[in-house]
Coordinates of C-alpha atoms and ligand atoms in Angstrom, one line a residue:
X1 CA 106.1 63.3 149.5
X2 CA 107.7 59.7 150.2
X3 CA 106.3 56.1 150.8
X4 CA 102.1 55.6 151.3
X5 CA 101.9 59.7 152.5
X6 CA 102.1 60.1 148.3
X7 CA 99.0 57.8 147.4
X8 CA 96.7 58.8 145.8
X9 CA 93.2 59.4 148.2
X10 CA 89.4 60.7 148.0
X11 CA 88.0 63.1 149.6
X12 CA 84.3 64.2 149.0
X13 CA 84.4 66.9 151.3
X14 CA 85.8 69.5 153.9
X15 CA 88.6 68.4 155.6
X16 CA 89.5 70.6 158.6
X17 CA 92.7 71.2 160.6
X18 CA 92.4 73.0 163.7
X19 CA 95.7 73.6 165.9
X20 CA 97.9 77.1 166.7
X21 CA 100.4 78.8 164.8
X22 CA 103.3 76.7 163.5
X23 CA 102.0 73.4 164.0
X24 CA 102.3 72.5 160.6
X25 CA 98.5 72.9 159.1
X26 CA 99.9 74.4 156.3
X27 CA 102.7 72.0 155.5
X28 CA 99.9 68.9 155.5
X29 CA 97.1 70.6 154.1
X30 CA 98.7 71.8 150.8
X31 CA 100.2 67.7 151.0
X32 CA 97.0 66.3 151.4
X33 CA 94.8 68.6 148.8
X34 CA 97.4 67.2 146.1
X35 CA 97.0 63.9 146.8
X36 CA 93.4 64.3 147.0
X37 CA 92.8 66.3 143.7
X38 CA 91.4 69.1 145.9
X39 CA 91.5 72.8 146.2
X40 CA 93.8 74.0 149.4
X41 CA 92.2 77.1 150.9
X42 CA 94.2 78.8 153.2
X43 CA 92.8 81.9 154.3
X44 CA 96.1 83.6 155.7
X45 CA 97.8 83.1 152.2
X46 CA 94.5 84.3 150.9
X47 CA 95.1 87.7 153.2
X48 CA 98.9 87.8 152.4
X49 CA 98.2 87.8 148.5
X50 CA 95.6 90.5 149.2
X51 CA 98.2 92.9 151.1
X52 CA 100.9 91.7 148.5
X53 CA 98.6 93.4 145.9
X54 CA 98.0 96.1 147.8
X55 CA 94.1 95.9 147.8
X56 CA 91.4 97.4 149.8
X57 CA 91.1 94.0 151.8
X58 CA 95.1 93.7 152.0
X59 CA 95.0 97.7 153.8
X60 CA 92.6 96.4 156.1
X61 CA 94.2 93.4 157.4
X62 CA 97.4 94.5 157.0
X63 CA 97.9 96.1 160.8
X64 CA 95.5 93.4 162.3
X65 CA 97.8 90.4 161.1
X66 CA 101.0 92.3 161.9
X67 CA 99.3 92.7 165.4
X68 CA 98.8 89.2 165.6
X69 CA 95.2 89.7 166.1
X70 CA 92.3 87.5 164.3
X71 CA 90.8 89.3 161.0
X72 CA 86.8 90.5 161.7
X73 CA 84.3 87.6 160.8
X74 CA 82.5 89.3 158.3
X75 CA 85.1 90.0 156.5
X76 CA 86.7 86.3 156.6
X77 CA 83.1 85.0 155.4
X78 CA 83.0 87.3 152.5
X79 CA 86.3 86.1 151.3
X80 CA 85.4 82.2 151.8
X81 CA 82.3 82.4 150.1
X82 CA 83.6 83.9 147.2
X83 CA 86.0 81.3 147.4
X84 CA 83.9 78.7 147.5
X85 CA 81.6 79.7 144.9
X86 CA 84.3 78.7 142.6
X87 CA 83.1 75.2 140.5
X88 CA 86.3 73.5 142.0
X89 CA 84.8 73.4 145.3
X90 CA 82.3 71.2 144.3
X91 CA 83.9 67.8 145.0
X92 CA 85.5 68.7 148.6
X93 CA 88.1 70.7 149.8
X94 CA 90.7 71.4 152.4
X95 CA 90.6 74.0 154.7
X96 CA 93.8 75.8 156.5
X97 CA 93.6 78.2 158.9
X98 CA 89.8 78.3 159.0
X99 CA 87.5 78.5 160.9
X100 CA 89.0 80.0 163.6
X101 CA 86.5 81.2 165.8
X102 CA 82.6 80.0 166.7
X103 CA 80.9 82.3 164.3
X104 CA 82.9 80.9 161.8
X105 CA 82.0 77.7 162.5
X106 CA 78.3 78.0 162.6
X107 CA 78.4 80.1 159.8
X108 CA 80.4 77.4 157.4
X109 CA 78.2 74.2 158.8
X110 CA 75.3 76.3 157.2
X111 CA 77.1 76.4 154.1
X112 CA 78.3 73.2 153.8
X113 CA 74.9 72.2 154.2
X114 CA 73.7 74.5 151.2
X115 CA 76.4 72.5 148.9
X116 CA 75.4 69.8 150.1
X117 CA 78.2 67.9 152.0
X118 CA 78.0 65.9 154.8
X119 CA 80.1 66.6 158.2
X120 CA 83.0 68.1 157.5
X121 CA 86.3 65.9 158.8
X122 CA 87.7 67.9 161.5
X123 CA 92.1 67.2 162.5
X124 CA 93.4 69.2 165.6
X125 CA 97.0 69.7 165.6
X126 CA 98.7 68.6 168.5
X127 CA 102.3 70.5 169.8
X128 CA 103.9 71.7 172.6
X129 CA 104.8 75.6 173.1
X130 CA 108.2 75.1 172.7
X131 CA 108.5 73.2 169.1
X132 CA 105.9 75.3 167.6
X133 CA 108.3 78.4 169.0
X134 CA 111.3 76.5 167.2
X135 CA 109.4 75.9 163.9
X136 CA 108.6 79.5 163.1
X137 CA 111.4 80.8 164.0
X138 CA 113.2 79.0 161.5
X139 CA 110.2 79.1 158.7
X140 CA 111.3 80.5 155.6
X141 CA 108.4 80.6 152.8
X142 CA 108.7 80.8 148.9
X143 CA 107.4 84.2 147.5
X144 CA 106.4 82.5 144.1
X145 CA 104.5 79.4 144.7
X146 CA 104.4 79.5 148.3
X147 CA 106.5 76.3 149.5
X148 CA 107.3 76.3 153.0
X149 CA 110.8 75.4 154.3
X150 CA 112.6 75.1 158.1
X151 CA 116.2 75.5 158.3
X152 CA 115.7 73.2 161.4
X153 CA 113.7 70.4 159.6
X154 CA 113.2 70.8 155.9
X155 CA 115.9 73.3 154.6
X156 CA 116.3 74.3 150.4
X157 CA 119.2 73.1 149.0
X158 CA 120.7 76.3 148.8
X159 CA 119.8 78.8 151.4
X160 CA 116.9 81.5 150.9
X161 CA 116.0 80.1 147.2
X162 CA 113.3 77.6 146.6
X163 CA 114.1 74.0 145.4
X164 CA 110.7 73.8 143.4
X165 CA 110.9 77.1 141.7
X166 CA 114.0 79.1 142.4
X167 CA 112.0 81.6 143.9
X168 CA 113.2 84.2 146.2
X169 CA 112.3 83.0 150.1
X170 CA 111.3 85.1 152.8
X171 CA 110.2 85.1 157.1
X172 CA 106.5 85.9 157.2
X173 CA 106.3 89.2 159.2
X174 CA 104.0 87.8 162.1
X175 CA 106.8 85.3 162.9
X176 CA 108.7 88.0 164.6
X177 CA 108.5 86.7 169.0
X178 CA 106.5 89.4 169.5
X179 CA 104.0 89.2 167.4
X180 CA 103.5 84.9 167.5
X181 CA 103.1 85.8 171.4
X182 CA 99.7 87.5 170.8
X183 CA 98.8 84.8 167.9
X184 CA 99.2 81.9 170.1
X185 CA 97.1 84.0 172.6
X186 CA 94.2 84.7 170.1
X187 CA 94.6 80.7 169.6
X188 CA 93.7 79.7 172.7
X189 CA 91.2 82.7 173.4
X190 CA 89.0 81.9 169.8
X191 CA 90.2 78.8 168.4
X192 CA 90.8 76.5 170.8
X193 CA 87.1 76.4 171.8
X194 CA 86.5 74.9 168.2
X195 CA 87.7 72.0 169.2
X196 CA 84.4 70.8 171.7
X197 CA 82.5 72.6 169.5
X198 CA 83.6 70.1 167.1
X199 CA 83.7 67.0 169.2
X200 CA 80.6 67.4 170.2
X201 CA 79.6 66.6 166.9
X202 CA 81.6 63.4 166.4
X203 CA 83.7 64.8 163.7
X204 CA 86.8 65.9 165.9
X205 CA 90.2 63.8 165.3
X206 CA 93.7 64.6 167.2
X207 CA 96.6 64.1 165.9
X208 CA 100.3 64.0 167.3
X209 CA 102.1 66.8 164.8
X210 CA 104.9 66.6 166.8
X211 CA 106.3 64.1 165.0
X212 CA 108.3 64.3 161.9
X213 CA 106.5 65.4 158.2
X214 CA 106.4 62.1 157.1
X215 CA 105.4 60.6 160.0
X216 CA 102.3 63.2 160.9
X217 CA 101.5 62.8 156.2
X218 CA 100.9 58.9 157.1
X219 CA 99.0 59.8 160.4
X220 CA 96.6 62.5 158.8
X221 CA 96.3 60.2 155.5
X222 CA 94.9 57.4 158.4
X223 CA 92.2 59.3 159.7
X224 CA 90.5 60.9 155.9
X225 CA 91.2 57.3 154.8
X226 CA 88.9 55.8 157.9
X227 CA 86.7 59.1 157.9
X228 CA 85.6 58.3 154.0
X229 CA 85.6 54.7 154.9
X230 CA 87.8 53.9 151.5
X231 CA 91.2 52.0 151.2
X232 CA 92.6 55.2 150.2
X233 CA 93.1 54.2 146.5
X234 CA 91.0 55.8 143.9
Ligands
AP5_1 P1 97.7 81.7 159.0 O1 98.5 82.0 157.8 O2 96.6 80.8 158.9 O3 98.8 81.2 160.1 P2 98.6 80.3 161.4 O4 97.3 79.6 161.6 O5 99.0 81.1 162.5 O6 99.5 79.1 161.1 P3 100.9 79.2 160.5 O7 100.9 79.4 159.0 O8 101.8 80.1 161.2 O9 101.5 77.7 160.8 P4 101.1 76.3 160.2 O10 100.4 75.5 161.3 O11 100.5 76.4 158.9 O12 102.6 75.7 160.1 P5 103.5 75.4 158.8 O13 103.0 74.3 158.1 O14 103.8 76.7 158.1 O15 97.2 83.1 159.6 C1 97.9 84.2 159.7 C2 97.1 85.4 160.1 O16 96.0 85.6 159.2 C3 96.3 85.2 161.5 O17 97.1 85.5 162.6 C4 95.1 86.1 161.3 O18 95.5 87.5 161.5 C5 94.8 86.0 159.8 N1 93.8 84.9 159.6 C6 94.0 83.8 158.8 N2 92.9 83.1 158.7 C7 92.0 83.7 159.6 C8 90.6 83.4 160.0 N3 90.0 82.3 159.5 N4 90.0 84.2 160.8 C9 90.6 85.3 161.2 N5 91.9 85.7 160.9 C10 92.5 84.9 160.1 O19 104.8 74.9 159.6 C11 105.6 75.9 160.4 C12 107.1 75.5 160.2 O20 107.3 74.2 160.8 C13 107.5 75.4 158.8 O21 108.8 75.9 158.7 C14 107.5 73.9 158.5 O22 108.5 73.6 157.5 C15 107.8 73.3 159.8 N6 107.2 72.0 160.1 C16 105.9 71.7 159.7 N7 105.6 70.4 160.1 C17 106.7 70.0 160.7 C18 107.1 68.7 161.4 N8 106.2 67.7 161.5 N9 108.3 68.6 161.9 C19 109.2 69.7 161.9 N10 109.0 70.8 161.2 C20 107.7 71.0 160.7

């Protein structure tokens, strides 16, 4: 992180990101939970440890994610919950890659409200087909600590080893043409609806992530900074 994107910033509660495959949700949420001091709970690295580990839940979704398909409700809830029952929850979080469909949606605002938070603050990742197409083709993730690189836009110094950790990278399975085809189709078949669902509740931001990483850091930083009505300094 460079410049203001790495000041520090509160955040007393769920922060959102909406937007399809590639458009760099994961990228600014892991950013913006360490600047906050938050937990980062990404539910796709929370399925991918699950498979890595070769768990009941990991056999499961296995074939749905290499599909491209969305993983059942029920089973998504169970996972968050548990997740979220976790005492670092309690002072706010950031979500990535859920909620992803309506049910999901309905089913967290009832829990936020059992915790206790107010409206969550909701970002939707905006991108055209064609970068989005560009950036995972040329993702490479770390397997150790899970820092994500583009040989396009944010290589490692050396190629296929992480900067932070040294650790071995890899391509993520579902990055494969075939398979982001049918992932940006389940985007805008259950996800995209998310975003009136959220409007509608005067919690919905856009942003331009077309833009560079720094660029799109100091954007998102903007909106939590006017959502919480704070300076952004703790
Ligand atoms: P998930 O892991 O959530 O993947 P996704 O939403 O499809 O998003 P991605 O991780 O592909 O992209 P991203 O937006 O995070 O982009 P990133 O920052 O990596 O889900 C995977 C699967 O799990 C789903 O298909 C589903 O099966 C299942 N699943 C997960 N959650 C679920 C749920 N709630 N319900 C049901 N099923 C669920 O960036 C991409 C690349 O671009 C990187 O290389 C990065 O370096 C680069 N980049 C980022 N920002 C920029 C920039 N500004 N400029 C240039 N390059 C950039």
């Amino acid at each position: 992180m460079t410049g203001n994107s790495a000041v520090r910033m509160a955040l007393n509660r769920a922060l959102i990101f909406l937007g399809p495959p590639g458009a760099g949700k994961g990228t600014q949420s892991k950013r913006i939970a360490l600047r906050c001091g938050v937990p980062h709970l990404s539910t796709g690295d929370m399925f991918r440890d699950a498979i890595s580990r070769g768990s009941e839940l990991g056999r499961v979704v296995q074939p749905i994610m290499e599909r491209g398909d969305l993983v059942p409700d029920d089973l998504v809830m169970k996972m968050v919950e548990e997740r979220l029952a976790r005492p670092d929850s309690a002072g706010g979080f950031v979500f990535d890659g859920f909620p992803r469909t309506l049910p999901q949606a309905m089913q967290l605002d009832r829990i936020l409200g059992k915790m206790g938070f107010g409206k969550p603050i909701v970002v939707d990742f905006s991108v055209s087909v064609d970068k989005l197409l560009r950036r995972l083709s040329g993702r490479w993730t770390c397997s150790v600590g899970g820092e994500i690189y583009n040989v396009y836009d944010a290589p490692p110094q050396k190629a296929g080893i992480c900067d932070a950790d040294g650790g071995k990278l890899f391509q993520r399975p579902d990055d494969r043409a075939e398979v982001v085809k049918e992932r940006l189709a389940a985007y805008e078949r259950q996800t995209r609806p998310l975003a009136e669902y959220y409007r509608r509740q005067g919690v919905l931001d856009t942003l331009d992530a077309a833009a560079g990483m720094e660029d799109v850091s100091r954007a998102l930083g903007e909106i939590v900074k006017r959502a919480e009505g704070q300076n952004g300094r703790l």
